[in-house]
Amino acid sequence: MIIDRNLSTYIVFCEDSILEGLRKISANDARIVFSVTEKGVLEGVLTNGDFRRWMNAYPNFDVSSQIGLITNKQCKSAQITDSPEDIERLMGGHTCLPLLDQNKHLVAFARRPRSTEIRVGQHVVSDQAPAFTIAEIGINHNGSLELAKRLVEAAASSGADCAKFQMRDMDSLYRKAPSSEASAEDLGAQYALSLLERFQLSNEEMFEVFDYCKQHNILPLCTAWDLRSLDALESYGMEAYKVASADLTNHDLIIPLARTGKPLFCSTGMATEAEIIETVELLKHHGAPYVLLHCNSTYPAPFKDVNLRYLDRLGEIGRCPVGYSGHERGISVALAAVARGAKVIEKHLTLDKNMEGSDHKVSLLPEEFAAMVQGIRQIEAAVGNAEPRRITQGEMMNRNTLAKSLIASCEIQSGQEITLEMIEVKSPGRGLQPNRKQALVGVRSRRHMRAGDFFFASDLGEGVVIARNYSFRRKWGVSVRYHDLARILSKSNPDFLEFHFSFKDLDEDFRAYLPEPLDMDLVVHSPDLFAGDHLLNLCTEDSEYRNRSIRELQRVIDITRNLRARFSKTDAKTKVIVSLGGFSKDAPLNPAQVSLQYEIAAESLSKLSQDEVEILPQTLPPFPWYFGGQLFANLFVYADDTSAFCSETGYRLCFDVCHSKLTCNHEKSDFSEFVERVGPHTAHLHIADASGVDGEGLQINEGDIDFRGLASALDRLAPEASFIPEIWQGHKNDGEGFWLAAERLEGRF
């Protein structure tokens, strides 16, 4: 049982509409709303079941009616002052029970939680949520309000979710020893008392610091070390409390904390398991939402004494979320705790480890705290789930390059029965995997195959796509290489070909593949990678590297000019699509670095001879795949700086909708707003579906993009932009991925 005083998502006024009540029922985890009068007096309750019964009794219902007409007026309730035993008894088999004050105002409700989820301000602590990170400032402000605020700023910029402090009323907290015994206190107690007496902030200063936390979008949290401090923090409106390890057995403090109904983060250092169990029973008895934090209360804690395996046992004892409050050196133990399931991490924060006070010595500096938070997020991404294993996008790319395929060992005529001798296993892995060999034996070939041709799933009758001529409202094309353009072009009626060059293709004599001009247009996609692992980068501060990139791109432009002669319907300028660079290997660049690299990109572009071509920077995903591995992209990723670059320089874009959808998924932002920003700058489109933050190049309708809505927006924002379906590996089997995409896009674009 939990006593919940956060009523905002559970309350409606009796004059509100039934529809408003249903919205709140859907939004909260208890599936109930309480109807109150303007003065807050409980009027009735409504559950999903109550609504269904009313709907069946009155088929011609009107959800705009006042909710007070259908609420259950006979609901049970209890007094907020009733004992936990009486509340539990009155609840009986119900999941919720409203709790009233002496004037019948609804002030809280008792509920049986559906899960172990704990809500703290705007944050959630649960198995599914990211770990809640607490920067324990404590008394590391050393009595300075200015230093306390600087620590808040450091906590916020380090990525912490919460900045935690401590409040003590020294007169009520420490015993008054006879003057004759003042010097007889243990040395440890004398040292601690000396620090606390000198390093306290007043309550008013503490409240100012809490307000400062909110200004910096970080949740303030505080440890109340005594009842007077708890009263002060309650008057401020603290949203949750930390229970120090030293107070886990202090039931005289635990009970008032539990009765606030606010989430409690309870450190378990210095306690035996029996004492932990006793406190857990007390918290349950009073209906408190709580998190247990594994902790070793030595400063610094020896690694051998940390015992992270106890996190599992702590979860069994508490039946609640568990976390780790660490006092050891460094960040490795905190990261390991997250890997073992800790959903809260608390570490001390300081600006100088050499300042006076024992906590400073076990604290993290801001850059260390930031590294810990970044590591936590990386570990959370890496932990994943226990669902059946699937091949990731990067693995798929490497499988395509490194694995083996089934290929024809000899010429096979259409209709000829395939025998075991006609099949051999060779790299690369573009075709059917070797484990499908027996499935091919005895099948009659659906096509003429040359020795060395790959077998595909369509040779087994799986996912067969018959290419045809397609009709679109805008110019459309397909991506090709020299070696496959004739076969792909014979299948359909694109308006143009988009050559996706490799650096080796630049050395080919295109006249061997294009002996006669084609009655169509041309688009060129520059290679990303050049000889010697040179990844094109016109944005880098390394002038030698940048100058080589400029030379390589100029060569692409020169070849494009020559290639134009083989296409009779070219525009005044041929589009050349380029990923301009700006990548980083280990972490995203900071805003100042990004701004500088945009300036360098513009300068680099100005050094290129661009007659007869139009360079189109391509929008990029946050985590692009390059030859089976990931990098961090920084330029042409986000809508604001991308559109600003276009406005300032006049360059138009190749808008890769898949890449940009991945960006929006990563940012948890609205893709339609991204389209509105970059659409007016778009000259060309790469269209594929996307999933998650790095699932790129997916087949249409197999990811997260609403193509009907996208097409409508682009008709308005970029009606003249051309497009290709850029499905990953879409060229395989004579373009079967492109043709399936065209089938699904026809009628929309």
PDB file of C-alpha atoms in Angstrom, residues 189-320:
ATOM      1  CA  ALA A 189      32.820  13.037  16.384  1.00  0.00           C
ATOM      2  CA  GLN A 190      34.833  16.126  17.315  1.00  0.00           C
ATOM      3  CA  TYR A 191      36.037  16.496  13.713  1.00  0.00           C
ATOM      4  CA  ALA A 192      32.563  16.024  12.207  1.00  0.00           C
ATOM      5  CA  LEU A 193      30.923  18.406  14.658  1.00  0.00           C
ATOM      6  CA  SER A 194      33.568  21.025  13.990  1.00  0.00           C
ATOM      7  CA  LEU A 195      32.900  20.851  10.228  1.00  0.00           C
ATOM      8  CA  LEU A 196      29.124  20.957  10.596  1.00  0.00           C
ATOM      9  CA  GLU A 197      29.152  23.926  12.944  1.00  0.00           C
ATOM     10  CA  ARG A 198      31.244  25.928  10.446  1.00  0.00           C
ATOM     11  CA  PHE A 199      29.797  24.694   7.142  1.00  0.00           C
ATOM     12  CA  GLN A 200      26.059  25.115   7.658  1.00  0.00           C
ATOM     13  CA  LEU A 201      23.893  27.272   5.397  1.00  0.00           C
ATOM     14  CA  SER A 202      20.864  28.926   6.949  1.00  0.00           C
ATOM     15  CA  ASN A 203      17.446  27.569   6.011  1.00  0.00           C
ATOM     16  CA  GLU A 204      16.782  30.687   3.946  1.00  0.00           C
ATOM     17  CA  GLU A 205      20.044  30.186   2.056  1.00  0.00           C
ATOM     18  CA  MET A 206      19.149  26.542   1.471  1.00  0.00           C
ATOM     19  CA  PHE A 207      15.787  27.555   0.027  1.00  0.00           C
ATOM     20  CA  GLU A 208      17.575  29.997  -2.267  1.00  0.00           C
ATOM     21  CA  VAL A 209      19.823  27.166  -3.469  1.00  0.00           C
ATOM     22  CA  PHE A 210      16.777  24.934  -4.099  1.00  0.00           C
ATOM     23  CA  ASP A 211      15.227  27.687  -6.197  1.00  0.00           C
ATOM     24  CA  TYR A 212      18.528  27.993  -8.057  1.00  0.00           C
ATOM     25  CA  CYS A 213      18.339  24.263  -8.858  1.00  0.00           C
ATOM     26  CA  LYS A 214      14.944  24.753 -10.470  1.00  0.00           C
ATOM     27  CA  GLN A 215      16.254  27.660 -12.532  1.00  0.00           C
ATOM     28  CA  HIS A 216      18.861  25.247 -13.919  1.00  0.00           C
ATOM     29  CA  ASN A 217      16.317  22.453 -14.582  1.00  0.00           C
ATOM     30  CA  ILE A 218      17.746  20.123 -11.985  1.00  0.00           C
ATOM     31  CA  LEU A 219      15.660  18.611  -9.183  1.00  0.00           C
ATOM     32  CA  PRO A 220      16.616  19.671  -5.625  1.00  0.00           C
ATOM     33  CA  LEU A 221      16.688  16.934  -3.008  1.00  0.00           C
ATOM     34  CA  CYS A 222      17.629  17.130   0.640  1.00  0.00           C
ATOM     35  CA  THR A 223      18.426  14.929   3.610  1.00  0.00           C
ATOM     36  CA  ALA A 224      16.454  15.964   6.683  1.00  0.00           C
ATOM     37  CA  TRP A 225      18.620  15.012   9.638  1.00  0.00           C
ATOM     38  CA  ASP A 226      16.052  15.927  12.280  1.00  0.00           C
ATOM     39  CA  LEU A 227      12.368  16.788  12.743  1.00  0.00           C
ATOM     40  CA  ARG A 228      12.866  20.563  12.774  1.00  0.00           C
ATOM     41  CA  SER A 229      14.670  20.327   9.438  1.00  0.00           C
ATOM     42  CA  LEU A 230      11.871  18.123   8.085  1.00  0.00           C
ATOM     43  CA  ASP A 231       9.298  20.736   9.088  1.00  0.00           C
ATOM     44  CA  ALA A 232      11.315  23.429   7.323  1.00  0.00           C
ATOM     45  CA  LEU A 233      11.673  21.339   4.159  1.00  0.00           C
ATOM     46  CA  GLU A 234       7.961  20.526   4.177  1.00  0.00           C
ATOM     47  CA  SER A 235       7.175  24.233   4.408  1.00  0.00           C
ATOM     48  CA  TYR A 236       9.378  24.760   1.345  1.00  0.00           C
ATOM     49  CA  GLY A 237       7.665  21.982  -0.610  1.00  0.00           C
ATOM     50  CA  MET A 238      10.495  19.482  -1.064  1.00  0.00           C
ATOM     51  CA  GLU A 239       9.326  16.774  -3.510  1.00  0.00           C
ATOM     52  CA  ALA A 240      11.292  13.845  -2.061  1.00  0.00           C
ATOM     53  CA  TYR A 241      13.751  13.067   0.717  1.00  0.00           C
ATOM     54  CA  LYS A 242      16.997  11.238   1.221  1.00  0.00           C
ATOM     55  CA  VAL A 243      17.333   9.103   4.342  1.00  0.00           C
ATOM     56  CA  ALA A 244      20.961   8.963   5.416  1.00  0.00           C
ATOM     57  CA  SER A 245      22.510   5.615   6.307  1.00  0.00           C
ATOM     58  CA  ALA A 246      22.979   6.913   9.841  1.00  0.00           C
ATOM     59  CA  ASP A 247      19.197   7.320  10.204  1.00  0.00           C
ATOM     60  CA  LEU A 248      17.989   4.028   8.729  1.00  0.00           C
ATOM     61  CA  THR A 249      17.345   2.716  12.255  1.00  0.00           C
ATOM     62  CA  ASN A 250      15.970   6.048  13.553  1.00  0.00           C
ATOM     63  CA  HIS A 251      12.275   5.175  13.506  1.00  0.00           C
ATOM     64  CA  ASP A 252      11.378   8.448  15.228  1.00  0.00           C
ATOM     65  CA  LEU A 253      12.524  10.204  12.039  1.00  0.00           C
ATOM     66  CA  ILE A 254      11.568   7.480   9.521  1.00  0.00           C
ATOM     67  CA  ILE A 255       7.887   7.502  10.520  1.00  0.00           C
ATOM     68  CA  PRO A 256       7.342  11.287  10.006  1.00  0.00           C
ATOM     69  CA  LEU A 257       9.217  11.040   6.709  1.00  0.00           C
ATOM     70  CA  ALA A 258       6.998   8.157   5.619  1.00  0.00           C
ATOM     71  CA  ARG A 259       3.878  10.093   6.594  1.00  0.00           C
ATOM     72  CA  THR A 260       4.747  12.875   4.163  1.00  0.00           C
ATOM     73  CA  GLY A 261       3.842  10.382   1.423  1.00  0.00           C
ATOM     74  CA  LYS A 262       6.814  11.586  -0.619  1.00  0.00           C
ATOM     75  CA  PRO A 263       9.408   9.299  -2.203  1.00  0.00           C
ATOM     76  CA  LEU A 264      12.227   8.314   0.134  1.00  0.00           C
ATOM     77  CA  PHE A 265      15.725   7.369  -1.026  1.00  0.00           C
ATOM     78  CA  CYS A 266      17.055   5.233   1.820  1.00  0.00           C
ATOM     79  CA  SER A 267      20.763   4.500   2.105  1.00  0.00           C
ATOM     80  CA  THR A 268      21.521   1.206   3.844  1.00  0.00           C
ATOM     81  CA  GLY A 269      25.160   1.709   4.820  1.00  0.00           C
ATOM     82  CA  MET A 270      26.013   0.920   8.463  1.00  0.00           C
ATOM     83  CA  ALA A 271      22.883  -1.285   8.775  1.00  0.00           C
ATOM     84  CA  THR A 272      22.549  -5.031   9.218  1.00  0.00           C
ATOM     85  CA  GLU A 273      20.178  -6.974   7.010  1.00  0.00           C
ATOM     86  CA  ALA A 274      17.824  -7.427   9.957  1.00  0.00           C
ATOM     87  CA  GLU A 275      17.723  -3.652  10.455  1.00  0.00           C
ATOM     88  CA  ILE A 276      17.069  -3.085   6.757  1.00  0.00           C
ATOM     89  CA  ILE A 277      14.166  -5.557   6.830  1.00  0.00           C
ATOM     90  CA  GLU A 278      12.757  -3.870   9.930  1.00  0.00           C
ATOM     91  CA  THR A 279      12.813  -0.428   8.269  1.00  0.00           C
ATOM     92  CA  VAL A 280      11.292  -1.803   5.048  1.00  0.00           C
ATOM     93  CA  GLU A 281       8.383  -3.213   7.045  1.00  0.00           C
ATOM     94  CA  LEU A 282       7.951   0.173   8.698  1.00  0.00           C
ATOM     95  CA  LEU A 283       7.894   1.962   5.342  1.00  0.00           C
ATOM     96  CA  LYS A 284       5.376  -0.503   3.937  1.00  0.00           C
ATOM     97  CA  HIS A 285       3.218  -0.151   7.038  1.00  0.00           C
ATOM     98  CA  HIS A 286       2.979   3.617   6.500  1.00  0.00           C
ATOM     99  CA  GLY A 287       2.458   3.399   2.761  1.00  0.00           C
ATOM    100  CA  ALA A 288       5.638   5.240   1.803  1.00  0.00           C
ATOM    101  CA  PRO A 289       7.071   5.025  -1.732  1.00  0.00           C
ATOM    102  CA  TYR A 290      10.767   4.216  -1.325  1.00  0.00           C
ATOM    103  CA  VAL A 291      14.011   3.233  -3.040  1.00  0.00           C
ATOM    104  CA  LEU A 292      16.743   1.301  -1.239  1.00  0.00           C
ATOM    105  CA  LEU A 293      20.305   2.388  -1.949  1.00  0.00           C
ATOM    106  CA  HIS A 294      23.130  -0.082  -1.418  1.00  0.00           C
ATOM    107  CA  CYS A 295      25.959   1.734   0.321  1.00  0.00           C
ATOM    108  CA  ASN A 296      29.202   1.251   2.205  1.00  0.00           C
ATOM    109  CA  SER A 297      29.632   4.116   4.660  1.00  0.00           C
ATOM    110  CA  THR A 298      33.383   4.471   4.724  1.00  0.00           C
ATOM    111  CA  TYR A 299      35.219   7.404   3.157  1.00  0.00           C
ATOM    112  CA  PRO A 300      36.709   6.274   0.832  1.00  0.00           C
ATOM    113  CA  ALA A 301      35.176   2.798   0.723  1.00  0.00           C
ATOM    114  CA  PRO A 302      37.666  -0.015  -0.069  1.00  0.00           C
ATOM    115  CA  PHE A 303      36.684  -1.779  -3.283  1.00  0.00           C
ATOM    116  CA  LYS A 304      36.758  -5.134  -1.501  1.00  0.00           C
ATOM    117  CA  ASP A 305      33.965  -3.950   0.836  1.00  0.00           C
ATOM    118  CA  VAL A 306      31.549  -2.648  -1.811  1.00  0.00           C
ATOM    119  CA  ASN A 307      29.870  -6.020  -2.596  1.00  0.00           C
ATOM    120  CA  LEU A 308      27.690  -5.034  -5.559  1.00  0.00           C
ATOM    121  CA  ARG A 309      26.128  -8.494  -5.589  1.00  0.00           C
ATOM    122  CA  TYR A 310      24.084  -7.350  -2.590  1.00  0.00           C
ATOM    123  CA  LEU A 311      21.997  -5.198  -4.956  1.00  0.00           C
ATOM    124  CA  ASP A 312      20.109  -8.363  -5.923  1.00  0.00           C
ATOM    125  CA  ARG A 313      19.385  -9.227  -2.299  1.00  0.00           C
ATOM    126  CA  LEU A 314      18.343  -5.645  -1.555  1.00  0.00           C
ATOM    127  CA  GLY A 315      15.766  -5.842  -4.347  1.00  0.00           C
ATOM    128  CA  GLU A 316      14.368  -9.048  -2.851  1.00  0.00           C
ATOM    129  CA  ILE A 317      14.085  -7.442   0.572  1.00  0.00           C
ATOM    130  CA  GLY A 318      12.510  -4.188  -0.557  1.00  0.00           C
ATOM    131  CA  ARG A 319      10.447  -5.303  -3.566  1.00  0.00           C
ATOM    132  CA  CYS A 320      11.282  -1.834  -4.839  1.00  0.00           C
TER     133      CYS A 320
END
